[in-house]
Coordinates of C-alpha atoms and ligand atoms in Angstrom, one line a residue:
M76 CA 0.0 0.0 0.0
C77 CA 1.1 3.6 -0.5
G78 CA -0.4 6.9 0.5
I79 CA -1.3 9.4 -2.2
I80 CA -2.8 12.9 -2.1
G81 CA -3.5 15.7 -4.6
Y82 CA -4.8 19.2 -4.0
V83 CA -6.1 22.1 -6.1
G84 CA -7.4 25.3 -4.6
N85 CA -6.2 28.5 -3.0
R86 CA -4.1 27.4 0.0
D87 CA -0.3 27.1 0.1
V88 CA -0.2 23.5 -1.1
V89 CA 3.0 22.3 0.6
P90 CA 1.6 22.2 4.2
V91 CA -1.6 20.6 2.8
L92 CA 0.4 17.9 1.1
L93 CA 2.8 17.3 4.1
G94 CA -0.1 17.3 6.6
G95 CA -1.9 14.8 4.4
L96 CA 1.1 12.5 4.0
K97 CA 1.5 12.4 7.7
K98 CA -2.0 11.0 8.0
L99 CA -1.2 8.5 5.3
E100 CA 2.2 7.4 6.6
Y101 CA 0.8 4.3 8.2
R102 CA 0.1 3.1 4.7
G103 CA 3.8 3.0 3.8
Y104 CA 6.9 4.9 4.8
D105 CA 10.0 3.8 2.9
S106 CA 10.2 7.0 0.8
A107 CA 8.1 10.1 0.0
G108 CA 7.9 13.0 -2.4
I109 CA 5.8 15.9 -3.5
A110 CA 5.3 17.8 -6.8
V111 CA 4.1 21.5 -6.8
V112 CA 3.1 23.3 -10.0
N113 CA 4.2 26.9 -10.0
G114 CA 4.2 29.6 -12.7
Q115 CA 7.3 28.2 -14.4
G116 CA 6.4 24.5 -14.5
V117 CA 6.5 21.8 -11.8
D118 CA 9.0 21.3 -8.9
V119 CA 9.5 17.8 -7.5
V120 CA 11.2 17.0 -4.2
R121 CA 11.7 13.4 -3.0
A122 CA 13.5 11.7 -0.1
E123 CA 14.3 8.2 1.0
G124 CA 13.0 7.0 4.3
K125 CA 10.6 8.5 6.7
L126 CA 8.5 11.6 5.9
T127 CA 10.8 13.8 8.2
N128 CA 13.5 13.4 5.6
L129 CA 11.3 15.0 3.0
E130 CA 10.3 17.7 5.4
N131 CA 14.0 18.5 6.1
K132 CA 14.7 18.7 2.3
L133 CA 11.8 21.0 1.8
A134 CA 13.1 23.3 4.6
E135 CA 16.1 23.9 2.3
H136 CA 14.3 23.8 -1.0
E137 CA 11.1 25.8 -0.5
L138 CA 8.3 25.1 -2.9
K139 CA 5.5 27.6 -3.6
G140 CA 2.1 27.0 -5.2
T141 CA -1.5 26.1 -4.7
F142 CA -1.7 23.0 -6.9
G143 CA 0.2 19.7 -6.4
M144 CA 0.4 16.1 -5.3
G145 CA 2.3 14.0 -2.7
H146 CA 3.1 10.3 -2.1
T147 CA 4.4 8.1 0.7
R148 CA 5.7 4.8 -0.6
W149 CA 5.4 1.1 0.4
A150 CA 7.6 -0.2 -2.4
T151 CA 6.5 -3.2 -4.5
H152 CA 8.6 -2.6 -7.7
G153 CA 12.0 -1.1 -7.3
K154 CA 14.1 -0.6 -4.2
P155 CA 13.0 2.0 -1.6
N156 CA 15.4 4.8 -2.6
E157 CA 15.0 8.4 -3.6
N158 CA 15.2 7.7 -7.3
N159 CA 12.2 5.3 -7.1
A160 CA 10.3 7.6 -4.8
H161 CA 7.1 9.1 -6.3
P162 CA 6.1 11.4 -8.0
H163 CA 7.3 10.1 -11.4
R164 CA 7.5 12.1 -14.6
D165 CA 7.6 11.7 -18.4
C166 CA 10.5 12.8 -20.6
T167 CA 9.3 16.4 -20.7
G168 CA 9.0 16.6 -16.9
D169 CA 5.5 18.2 -17.3
I170 CA 3.4 15.1 -16.8
V171 CA 3.6 13.9 -13.2
V172 CA 2.1 10.7 -11.7
I173 CA 1.7 9.2 -8.3
H174 CA 0.4 5.6 -7.8
N175 CA -0.7 3.0 -5.3
G176 CA -0.9 -0.6 -6.5
I177 CA 0.7 -2.7 -9.2
I178 CA 0.7 -2.1 -13.0
E179 CA 0.9 -5.8 -14.0
N180 CA 1.7 -5.1 -17.7
F181 CA 4.3 -2.5 -17.1
L182 CA 7.1 -4.5 -18.6
P183 CA 5.7 -4.8 -22.2
L184 CA 4.4 -1.2 -22.0
K185 CA 7.9 0.0 -20.9
Q186 CA 9.6 -2.0 -23.7
Q187 CA 7.2 -0.5 -26.3
L188 CA 7.7 3.1 -25.0
Q189 CA 11.5 2.6 -25.0
K190 CA 11.3 1.6 -28.6
Q191 CA 9.4 4.8 -29.2
G192 CA 12.3 6.7 -27.7
H193 CA 11.2 7.3 -24.1
K194 CA 14.0 7.4 -21.6
F195 CA 13.2 5.8 -18.2
T196 CA 15.0 6.9 -15.1
T197 CA 13.5 4.5 -12.4
E198 CA 12.9 0.8 -11.7
T199 CA 9.2 1.5 -10.9
D200 CA 6.1 0.3 -12.7
T201 CA 4.6 3.7 -12.1
E202 CA 6.8 5.7 -14.5
V203 CA 5.3 3.9 -17.4
V204 CA 2.0 5.8 -16.9
A205 CA 3.7 9.2 -17.3
H206 CA 5.4 8.2 -20.5
L207 CA 2.3 6.5 -21.9
I208 CA 0.3 9.7 -21.4
E209 CA 3.2 11.7 -23.0
E210 CA 3.2 9.3 -26.0
K211 CA -0.6 9.8 -26.5
M212 CA -0.1 13.6 -26.4
K213 CA 2.6 13.4 -29.0
G214 CA 0.0 11.8 -31.1
G215 CA -2.1 14.9 -30.8
S216 CA -4.4 14.1 -27.9
K217 CA -5.1 16.7 -25.2
F218 CA -4.1 15.8 -21.6
V219 CA -7.5 14.5 -20.6
E220 CA -7.9 12.4 -23.7
A221 CA -4.4 11.1 -23.4
V222 CA -5.1 10.0 -19.8
R223 CA -8.4 8.4 -20.9
A224 CA -6.6 6.4 -23.6
S225 CA -3.8 5.4 -21.3
L226 CA -6.0 4.1 -18.6
K227 CA -7.5 1.7 -21.1
E228 CA -4.1 0.1 -21.7
L229 CA -3.2 -0.5 -18.0
D230 CA -3.7 -4.0 -16.5
G231 CA -3.5 -4.5 -12.7
H232 CA -4.5 -2.6 -9.6
Y233 CA -4.0 1.1 -9.3
A234 CA -5.0 4.3 -7.7
L235 CA -3.5 7.0 -9.8
V236 CA -3.3 10.8 -9.5
M237 CA -2.0 12.6 -12.6
I238 CA -1.3 16.3 -13.5
N239 CA 0.2 18.2 -16.4
A240 CA 2.3 21.3 -15.6
K241 CA 1.1 22.7 -19.0
E242 CA -2.5 22.6 -17.7
P243 CA -2.2 23.8 -14.1
G244 CA -5.3 23.5 -12.0
T245 CA -6.5 20.1 -13.4
I246 CA -6.1 16.9 -11.4
I247 CA -7.1 13.5 -12.8
A248 CA -7.6 10.6 -10.4
A249 CA -8.3 7.0 -11.5
K250 CA -9.2 4.0 -9.4
Q251 CA -8.9 0.3 -10.2
G252 CA -8.5 -1.6 -6.9
P253 CA -6.8 0.4 -4.2
P254 CA -9.0 3.1 -2.6
L255 CA -9.3 6.7 -3.8
V256 CA -11.6 9.3 -2.3
L257 CA -12.3 13.0 -3.2
G258 CA -13.0 15.7 -0.8
L259 CA -15.2 18.5 -2.1
G260 CA -14.2 21.9 -0.6
D261 CA -15.2 25.5 -1.1
G262 CA -12.9 26.8 -3.9
E263 CA -10.7 23.7 -3.4
N264 CA -10.8 20.0 -4.0
I265 CA -8.5 17.3 -2.7
V266 CA -8.0 13.6 -3.6
A267 CA -6.4 11.0 -1.3
S268 CA -6.0 7.3 -0.6
D269 CA -8.4 7.5 2.3
V270 CA -10.5 10.0 4.3
A271 CA -8.0 11.0 7.0
P272 CA -6.2 13.7 5.1
L273 CA -9.4 15.3 3.8
L274 CA -11.2 15.9 7.1
A275 CA -9.2 19.1 7.8
Y276 CA -10.8 20.7 4.7
T277 CA -14.2 19.0 4.1
R278 CA -16.5 16.3 5.3
D279 CA -18.2 15.9 1.9
I280 CA -16.5 12.9 0.3
I281 CA -16.9 11.0 -3.0
Y282 CA -15.6 7.5 -3.1
L283 CA -14.5 6.5 -6.5
E284 CA -15.5 3.0 -7.6
D285 CA -13.3 0.6 -9.6
G286 CA -12.9 1.6 -13.3
E287 CA -13.9 5.2 -12.5
Y288 CA -11.8 8.4 -12.9
A289 CA -12.4 11.9 -11.8
I290 CA -11.3 15.3 -13.3
A291 CA -11.1 18.0 -10.7
N292 CA -10.2 21.7 -10.5
D293 CA -10.7 24.2 -7.8
K294 CA -14.4 24.7 -8.7
K295 CA -15.7 21.2 -9.5
V296 CA -15.2 17.5 -9.6
D297 CA -16.6 15.4 -12.5
V298 CA -16.7 11.6 -12.2
F299 CA -16.6 9.3 -15.3
S300 CA -17.1 5.6 -15.8
Q301 CA -14.7 3.3 -17.5
D302 CA -16.5 4.0 -20.8
D303 CA -16.1 7.7 -20.3
K304 CA -19.7 8.3 -19.4
P305 CA -20.4 11.0 -16.7
V306 CA -21.3 9.4 -13.3
N307 CA -23.6 11.3 -10.9
R308 CA -22.2 10.4 -7.5
E309 CA -23.8 12.0 -4.5
P310 CA -21.2 13.1 -1.9
K311 CA -21.3 11.3 1.5
R312 CA -21.0 13.3 4.7
I313 CA -18.3 11.8 6.9
L314 CA -18.7 12.2 10.7
W315 CA -15.6 10.3 11.8
D316 CA -12.9 12.0 13.9
A317 CA -9.4 12.1 12.4
V318 CA -8.1 9.1 14.4
M319 CA -11.0 7.0 13.3
A320 CA -10.4 8.1 9.8
E321 CA -6.9 6.6 9.8
K322 CA -8.5 3.3 10.6
E323 CA -11.1 4.1 7.9
G324 CA -13.9 3.9 10.5
Y325 CA -12.7 0.6 12.0
R326 CA -12.4 0.6 15.8
H327 CA -8.9 -0.9 15.7
Y328 CA -6.1 -1.4 13.1
M329 CA -6.4 -5.2 13.8
L330 CA -10.1 -5.2 12.6
K331 CA -9.2 -3.0 9.6
E332 CA -6.4 -5.4 8.7
I333 CA -8.6 -8.5 9.1
H334 CA -10.9 -6.8 6.6
E335 CA -8.0 -5.9 4.3
Q336 CA -7.1 -9.6 3.7
A337 CA -9.1 -10.0 0.4
R338 CA -7.1 -7.0 -1.0
A339 CA -3.8 -8.2 0.6
V340 CA -4.2 -11.7 -0.7
R341 CA -5.0 -10.4 -4.2
D342 CA -2.0 -8.0 -4.2
T343 CA 0.2 -10.9 -3.2
F344 CA -0.7 -13.2 -6.1
N345 CA -1.3 -10.5 -8.7
G346 CA 1.4 -10.1 -11.2
R347 CA 3.0 -13.5 -10.3
M348 CA 1.7 -15.5 -13.2
F349 CA 2.1 -14.8 -16.9
E350 CA -1.5 -15.0 -18.3
E351 CA -0.6 -16.5 -21.6
S352 CA 1.9 -19.2 -20.6
G353 CA 0.5 -19.8 -17.1
E354 CA 4.0 -19.5 -15.8
I355 CA 4.6 -18.6 -12.2
Y356 CA 7.4 -16.0 -11.6
F357 CA 8.8 -13.9 -8.8
N358 CA 10.5 -10.5 -9.4
D359 CA 13.1 -11.2 -6.7
L360 CA 13.6 -15.0 -6.7
Q361 CA 14.7 -17.2 -9.6
F362 CA 15.9 -20.8 -9.6
T363 CA 16.7 -22.9 -12.6
P364 CA 15.4 -26.5 -12.6
E365 CA 19.0 -27.6 -12.2
E366 CA 19.6 -25.3 -9.2
W367 CA 16.4 -26.6 -7.6
A368 CA 17.3 -30.2 -8.3
K369 CA 20.5 -29.7 -6.2
F370 CA 18.6 -29.0 -3.0
Q371 CA 18.4 -32.1 -0.7
R372 CA 16.5 -30.4 2.2
V373 CA 14.7 -27.3 3.1
H374 CA 14.7 -25.6 6.5
I375 CA 12.1 -22.9 7.3
V376 CA 13.0 -20.6 10.2
A377 CA 10.4 -18.2 11.8
C378 CA 8.8 -17.0 15.0
G379 CA 5.3 -16.7 16.3
T380 CA 2.6 -16.4 13.7
S381 CA 5.2 -16.6 11.0
W382 CA 6.3 -20.0 12.4
H383 CA 2.6 -21.1 12.0
S384 CA 2.6 -20.1 8.4
A385 CA 5.9 -22.0 8.0
L386 CA 4.2 -25.2 9.3
V387 CA 1.6 -24.8 6.5
G388 CA 4.4 -24.1 4.1
K389 CA 6.0 -27.4 5.1
F390 CA 2.8 -29.3 4.0
L391 CA 2.6 -27.4 0.7
L392 CA 6.3 -27.6 -0.1
E393 CA 6.9 -31.2 0.9
E394 CA 4.0 -32.2 -1.3
A395 CA 5.5 -30.3 -4.2
A396 CA 9.2 -30.9 -3.8
R397 CA 9.3 -34.4 -2.3
I398 CA 12.4 -33.6 -0.2
P399 CA 12.6 -33.3 3.6
I400 CA 11.3 -30.0 5.0
E401 CA 12.1 -28.9 8.6
V402 CA 10.5 -26.0 10.4
D403 CA 12.1 -24.5 13.4
Y404 CA 11.7 -21.5 15.7
G405 CA 14.4 -18.9 15.1
S406 CA 15.3 -19.0 18.8
E407 CA 16.0 -22.8 18.6
Y408 CA 17.5 -23.0 15.2
R409 CA 20.2 -20.4 15.8
Y410 CA 21.7 -22.5 18.7
R411 CA 21.2 -26.1 17.7
N412 CA 24.0 -26.3 15.2
P413 CA 21.7 -27.4 12.3
I414 CA 22.9 -29.7 9.6
V415 CA 23.2 -27.3 6.7
D416 CA 25.3 -27.2 3.6
E417 CA 25.2 -25.8 0.0
N418 CA 22.5 -28.3 -0.9
T419 CA 20.2 -26.8 1.8
L420 CA 17.6 -24.2 1.1
V421 CA 16.7 -22.1 4.1
I422 CA 13.6 -19.9 4.1
G423 CA 13.3 -17.1 6.7
V424 CA 9.6 -16.1 7.1
T425 CA 9.1 -12.7 8.8
Q426 CA 6.5 -10.0 8.4
S427 CA 8.8 -7.3 9.7
G428 CA 12.1 -8.6 8.3
E429 CA 13.7 -7.6 11.6
T430 CA 12.9 -10.3 14.2
A431 CA 16.2 -10.9 15.9
D432 CA 15.8 -14.7 16.4
T433 CA 14.8 -15.3 12.8
I434 CA 17.6 -13.1 11.5
A435 CA 20.1 -14.9 13.6
G436 CA 18.8 -18.3 12.3
M437 CA 19.2 -17.0 8.8
Q438 CA 22.7 -15.8 9.5
E439 CA 23.6 -19.2 11.0
A440 CA 22.3 -20.9 7.8
K441 CA 24.2 -18.5 5.6
K442 CA 27.4 -19.1 7.5
K443 CA 27.0 -22.8 6.9
G444 CA 26.7 -22.3 3.1
A445 CA 22.9 -22.5 2.6
R446 CA 21.0 -20.8 -0.2
L447 CA 18.9 -18.3 1.7
I448 CA 15.5 -16.8 0.7
T449 CA 13.0 -14.9 2.7
I450 CA 9.2 -14.4 2.7
C451 CA 8.8 -10.9 4.0
N452 CA 6.4 -7.9 4.1
V453 CA 8.9 -5.1 4.4
I454 CA 11.1 -4.1 1.4
G455 CA 14.6 -3.2 2.4
S456 CA 14.4 -4.9 5.8
A457 CA 17.3 -6.9 7.3
A458 CA 15.9 -10.2 6.1
T459 CA 15.6 -9.0 2.5
R460 CA 19.1 -7.5 2.5
M461 CA 20.8 -10.7 3.5
S462 CA 18.8 -13.1 1.3
D463 CA 19.6 -14.6 -2.2
G464 CA 15.9 -14.4 -3.1
I465 CA 12.8 -12.7 -1.8
I466 CA 9.1 -13.3 -2.0
Y467 CA 7.3 -10.2 -0.9
T468 CA 3.9 -10.4 0.7
N469 CA 2.2 -7.2 -0.5
A470 CA 0.1 -7.0 2.6
G471 CA 1.0 -3.3 3.2
P472 CA 2.0 -2.1 6.6
E473 CA 0.6 -4.2 9.4
I474 CA 0.0 -1.9 12.4
G475 CA -1.9 -4.2 14.8
V476 CA 0.5 -6.1 17.0
A477 CA -1.5 -9.3 16.4
S478 CA -0.6 -10.5 12.9
T479 CA -3.5 -11.2 10.5
K480 CA -3.1 -10.1 6.9
A481 CA 0.7 -10.8 7.0
F482 CA -0.2 -14.4 8.0
T483 CA -2.7 -15.0 5.2
T484 CA -0.4 -13.4 2.6
Q485 CA 2.5 -15.6 3.9
L486 CA 0.2 -18.6 3.2
V487 CA -0.3 -17.3 -0.3
A488 CA 3.5 -16.9 -0.7
F489 CA 4.1 -20.5 0.3
Y490 CA 1.3 -21.6 -2.1
L491 CA 2.9 -19.7 -5.0
L492 CA 6.3 -21.1 -4.1
A493 CA 5.0 -24.7 -4.1
L494 CA 3.5 -24.1 -7.5
Y495 CA 6.8 -22.6 -8.7
V496 CA 8.6 -25.7 -7.5
R497 CA 6.1 -27.9 -9.3
Q498 CA 6.8 -25.9 -12.4
L499 CA 10.6 -26.3 -11.9
R500 CA 10.0 -30.1 -11.6
G501 CA 8.2 -30.1 -14.9
E502 CA 4.7 -30.7 -13.6
N503 CA 1.7 -30.4 -15.8
K504 CA 1.0 -26.8 -16.6
D505 CA -2.8 -27.3 -16.6
D506 CA -2.7 -28.5 -13.0
I507 CA -0.7 -25.3 -12.1
R508 CA -3.2 -23.1 -14.0
Y509 CA -6.1 -24.8 -12.2
A510 CA -4.4 -24.2 -8.8
M511 CA -3.9 -20.5 -9.7
H512 CA -7.5 -20.3 -10.7
E513 CA -8.6 -21.6 -7.2
L514 CA -6.3 -19.0 -5.7
S515 CA -7.7 -16.2 -7.8
V516 CA -11.2 -16.6 -6.3
I517 CA -10.0 -16.7 -2.7
P518 CA -10.4 -12.9 -2.2
H519 CA -14.0 -13.2 -3.1
K520 CA -14.4 -16.1 -0.7
I521 CA -12.8 -14.0 2.0
E522 CA -15.3 -11.2 1.4
T523 CA -18.1 -13.8 1.6
L524 CA -16.7 -15.2 4.8
L525 CA -16.4 -11.8 6.5
K526 CA -20.2 -11.5 6.2
Q527 CA -20.4 -13.8 9.2
E528 CA -18.7 -11.2 11.4
K529 CA -21.9 -10.5 13.4
H530 CA -22.4 -14.2 14.0
I531 CA -18.9 -14.5 15.3
E532 CA -19.3 -11.5 17.5
Q533 CA -22.3 -13.2 19.0
L534 CA -20.1 -16.3 19.7
A535 CA -17.6 -14.0 21.4
N536 CA -20.3 -12.7 23.6
K537 CA -21.3 -16.3 24.5
Y538 CA -17.7 -17.5 25.3
H539 CA -15.8 -14.4 26.5
R540 CA -15.8 -15.5 30.1
A541 CA -14.0 -18.7 29.4
Q542 CA -10.8 -19.2 31.4
D543 CA -9.2 -21.6 28.9
F544 CA -9.7 -22.4 25.2
L545 CA -8.6 -25.5 23.2
F546 CA -8.0 -25.2 19.4
L547 CA -7.9 -28.4 17.3
G548 CA -7.0 -29.1 13.7
R549 CA -5.4 -31.9 11.7
G550 CA -3.0 -32.0 8.8
V551 CA -2.8 -28.6 7.2
H552 CA -5.2 -27.3 9.8
Y553 CA -3.0 -28.1 12.8
P554 CA -0.9 -24.9 12.3
I555 CA -4.3 -23.1 12.0
A556 CA -5.3 -24.4 15.5
L557 CA -1.9 -23.1 16.8
E558 CA -2.5 -19.7 15.2
G559 CA -6.1 -19.5 16.6
A560 CA -4.7 -20.2 20.0
L561 CA -2.0 -17.6 19.7
K562 CA -4.5 -14.9 18.6
M563 CA -6.7 -15.7 21.6
K564 CA -3.7 -15.6 24.0
E565 CA -2.1 -12.5 22.8
I566 CA -5.1 -10.2 22.6
S567 CA -7.6 -11.5 25.1
Y568 CA -5.1 -12.9 27.6
I569 CA -7.1 -16.1 28.0
H570 CA -4.9 -19.2 28.2
A571 CA -5.4 -21.2 24.9
E572 CA -3.7 -24.2 23.4
G573 CA -3.6 -25.5 19.9
Y574 CA -3.4 -29.3 19.4
P575 CA -3.5 -31.8 16.5
A576 CA -7.0 -33.2 16.9
G577 CA -5.7 -36.8 16.8
E578 CA -3.5 -36.0 19.8
M579 CA -6.4 -35.5 22.2
K580 CA -6.6 -39.0 23.5
H581 CA -2.9 -38.8 24.5
G582 CA -3.6 -36.5 27.5
P583 CA -5.3 -33.2 26.6
I584 CA -8.8 -34.9 26.6
A585 CA -8.5 -34.9 30.4
L586 CA -9.0 -31.1 30.2
I587 CA -12.4 -31.4 28.6
D588 CA -15.5 -30.4 30.6
E589 CA -18.5 -28.1 30.2
N590 CA -16.4 -25.0 30.9
L591 CA -13.9 -25.6 28.2
P592 CA -14.7 -24.2 24.7
V593 CA -13.1 -26.2 22.0
V594 CA -12.6 -24.5 18.6
A595 CA -12.0 -27.0 15.8
V596 CA -11.4 -26.8 12.1
A597 CA -13.3 -29.6 10.4
T598 CA -13.4 -28.8 6.7
H599 CA -13.4 -31.6 4.1
T600 CA -9.9 -33.0 4.0
P601 CA -8.8 -36.6 3.7
V602 CA -8.9 -36.9 7.5
Y603 CA -12.4 -35.3 7.9
D604 CA -13.9 -38.5 9.3
K605 CA -11.0 -38.8 11.8
V606 CA -11.7 -35.2 13.0
V607 CA -15.4 -35.9 13.3
S608 CA -14.6 -38.8 15.7
N609 CA -12.2 -36.7 17.7
L610 CA -14.9 -34.1 18.1
Q611 CA -17.5 -36.7 19.1
E612 CA -15.1 -37.8 21.9
T613 CA -14.9 -34.1 22.9
K614 CA -18.7 -33.8 22.9
A615 CA -19.1 -37.0 24.8
R616 CA -17.3 -35.2 27.7
D617 CA -19.5 -32.1 27.6
G618 CA -16.9 -30.0 25.8
K619 CA -18.4 -26.9 24.2
L620 CA -17.7 -27.4 20.5
I621 CA -17.3 -24.4 18.1
V622 CA -16.6 -26.0 14.7
I623 CA -15.3 -24.2 11.6
C624 CA -16.7 -26.3 8.7
D625 CA -17.6 -26.2 5.0
E626 CA -20.7 -24.3 4.1
G627 CA -23.7 -26.7 4.2
D628 CA -22.1 -29.3 6.4
E629 CA -25.3 -30.5 8.0
E630 CA -23.4 -33.3 9.8
M631 CA -21.5 -30.8 11.9
K632 CA -24.6 -28.8 12.8
K633 CA -26.1 -31.9 14.4
F634 CA -23.6 -32.2 17.2
A635 CA -21.5 -29.0 17.4
D636 CA -22.7 -26.3 19.9
D637 CA -21.9 -23.6 17.3
V638 CA -20.7 -23.7 13.7
I639 CA -19.0 -21.2 11.5
E640 CA -19.4 -22.1 7.9
I641 CA -16.7 -21.2 5.4
P642 CA -16.8 -21.3 1.6
W643 CA -15.4 -24.5 0.0
T644 CA -11.9 -24.4 -1.5
I645 CA -9.2 -26.9 -2.3
E646 CA -7.3 -28.3 0.8
P647 CA -4.0 -26.3 0.3
L648 CA -6.0 -23.0 0.3
Q649 CA -8.4 -23.9 3.2
P650 CA -6.0 -22.5 5.9
I651 CA -6.4 -19.0 4.4
L652 CA -10.1 -19.1 5.0
A653 CA -10.2 -21.2 8.2
V654 CA -8.0 -18.8 10.1
I655 CA -10.2 -15.7 9.6
P656 CA -13.1 -16.8 11.9
Q657 CA -10.4 -17.4 14.6
Q658 CA -9.0 -13.9 14.1
L659 CA -12.4 -12.4 14.5
L660 CA -13.3 -14.6 17.5
A661 CA -10.2 -13.5 19.3
Y662 CA -10.8 -9.9 18.4
Y663 CA -14.3 -9.7 19.6
I664 CA -13.6 -11.7 22.8
A665 CA -10.7 -9.3 23.5
L666 CA -13.0 -6.4 22.9
R667 CA -15.6 -7.8 25.3
R668 CA -12.9 -8.2 27.9
G669 CA -11.8 -4.6 27.5
C670 CA -8.3 -5.5 26.3
D671 CA -6.1 -3.2 24.2
V672 CA -6.5 -5.0 20.9
D673 CA -3.9 -3.0 18.9
Q674 CA -1.2 -2.9 21.6
P675 CA -1.7 -5.9 23.9
R676 CA 0.2 -5.8 27.2
N677 CA 3.9 -7.0 27.2
L678 CA 4.0 -7.3 23.3
A679 CA 5.8 -5.4 20.5
K680 CA 5.1 -5.5 16.8
S681 CA 8.5 -6.6 16.0
V682 CA 10.8 -8.4 18.5
T683 CA 14.1 -7.0 17.3
V684 CA 16.0 -8.2 20.5
E685 CA 16.8 -11.7 21.7
Ligands
LIG774 C1 1.8 -12.6 16.0 O1 0.5 -12.2 16.1 C2 2.8 -11.9 16.9 N1 2.7 -10.5 16.7 C3 4.2 -12.4 16.8 O2 4.1 -13.8 17.1 C4 4.9 -12.3 15.4 O3 4.3 -13.2 14.5 C5 6.4 -12.8 15.6 O4 7.0 -11.9 16.5 C6 7.2 -12.8 14.3 O5 7.2 -11.5 13.8 P1 7.8 -11.4 12.3 O6 6.8 -12.1 11.4 O7 7.8 -9.9 12.0 O8 9.2 -12.0 12.2

């Protein structure tokens, strides 16, 4: 995610842009920049790192004007440095663009534009848009027409704001995926990634829908549909306070991030398969079939929630690679003198890319000659800088201490990696294409599943007084039971344990009584019948059974105390759906218990010390 803002009106635009970027910094903060149109053209100032670096630069290089745009970056394409910081410009420097999202077909467009003589100066996908508009204007189109024609050639997800220094006072904003809202002021109009930056100037907001674009000046905002027809969109009156606005109306970042998972999952798989050939590829990770064939073992090193995604990754990768896969906590791996050599692949899984134990485990592996890759959510973090290859989860900044969207996007990363391995091993392309199709509909299934939020909140009201919880799952769902237990522990402070369902009879069943809620994942997998008998043993001892099952599983409704039905999907993708009810259950129980959901006691978002 990135934060974008554009302003046209009568105020000194630099404070408007900087103030807005401050409210958007939670969306991304690895570099930032602003563009201001003055009498003589457009001035652009950019800086790597936090927003304060840009402010310091602007203190020495004052910009004056009442029309401009700003951007705070969460890099997806191109390292987070000043040169790749937005805004980006065309060859003339007059057309200026800022962007949130991924232009999936930027490579072929860039090659075409380079053939037409355009000189690119950055590694970003965004720069393509500025040159594409320029090329259309060279062909005789006016700025607005050139933008209209260019938008029709873009594939992918984008929120774009575009201006032309030769036509000061006109801002064009286009939305396809990531959010874009317009604030309607008096003699001024403002566009931004979300509501927070707008509230200082207006409460009358227009939300752009996918495929739409808006043309704004200081007097009016016109909205158009994908086929260039005017759209009559009534403004909404926003009554949020500024803090609520940063959470887009959600009470906590954690709840907002739970609801962002459809977008985050989509942004993690988007642009990772060539449509025509069905080939899986990663920008920052390449193996040849020969290189892959050399690996005799894989070690996955992680902590906490990332360790749970690593356990799911083991299932997916072992199935695909048919070589031994070990999963270990960073804090254990770093001291156990693991058996590692140049034929070992080590994968460090870490949302922050800075977890001390995971980094130390990765360093240990590197020292022993392993090939090292990382699945990480933060570009430029320590884990990415030390790795030979990287799979980025494009979840966007995760602010809530309890990890949610980072976890589900890690599961997507492992799913893609397993397909990539199948591809390297020469597996049937149709099977890989089918597997990608099943992944492509997961965002929609997440949105469907989230419609049960009220039902899950009611379950939270029913069970929030429990002193203990047990979470059960088998096979690929055992790690999901562990993750559900961790969510419950870390935000509601209720003691909770995750167990393989088949392990109950070896001791834990002694815990079962009418005061112990048992949350079980019982979707249709090859061990479904085994899980059913485990749950009947639990029920026979008066355990309170909350079962996460497939939609329409009438069998489960017969003996569970409560069920949460989730959409059907293939077994390797079920964990992505099965974990979400557990995230919501923990959230609403924590809420009922008056806990600090976003900053739970004793915890930090990233444990950068041993
Ligand atoms: C999960 O909800 C916790 N916040 C914690 O377990 C976290 O997953 C762990 O500290 C690892 O963090 P990382 O993914 O940034 O390495």
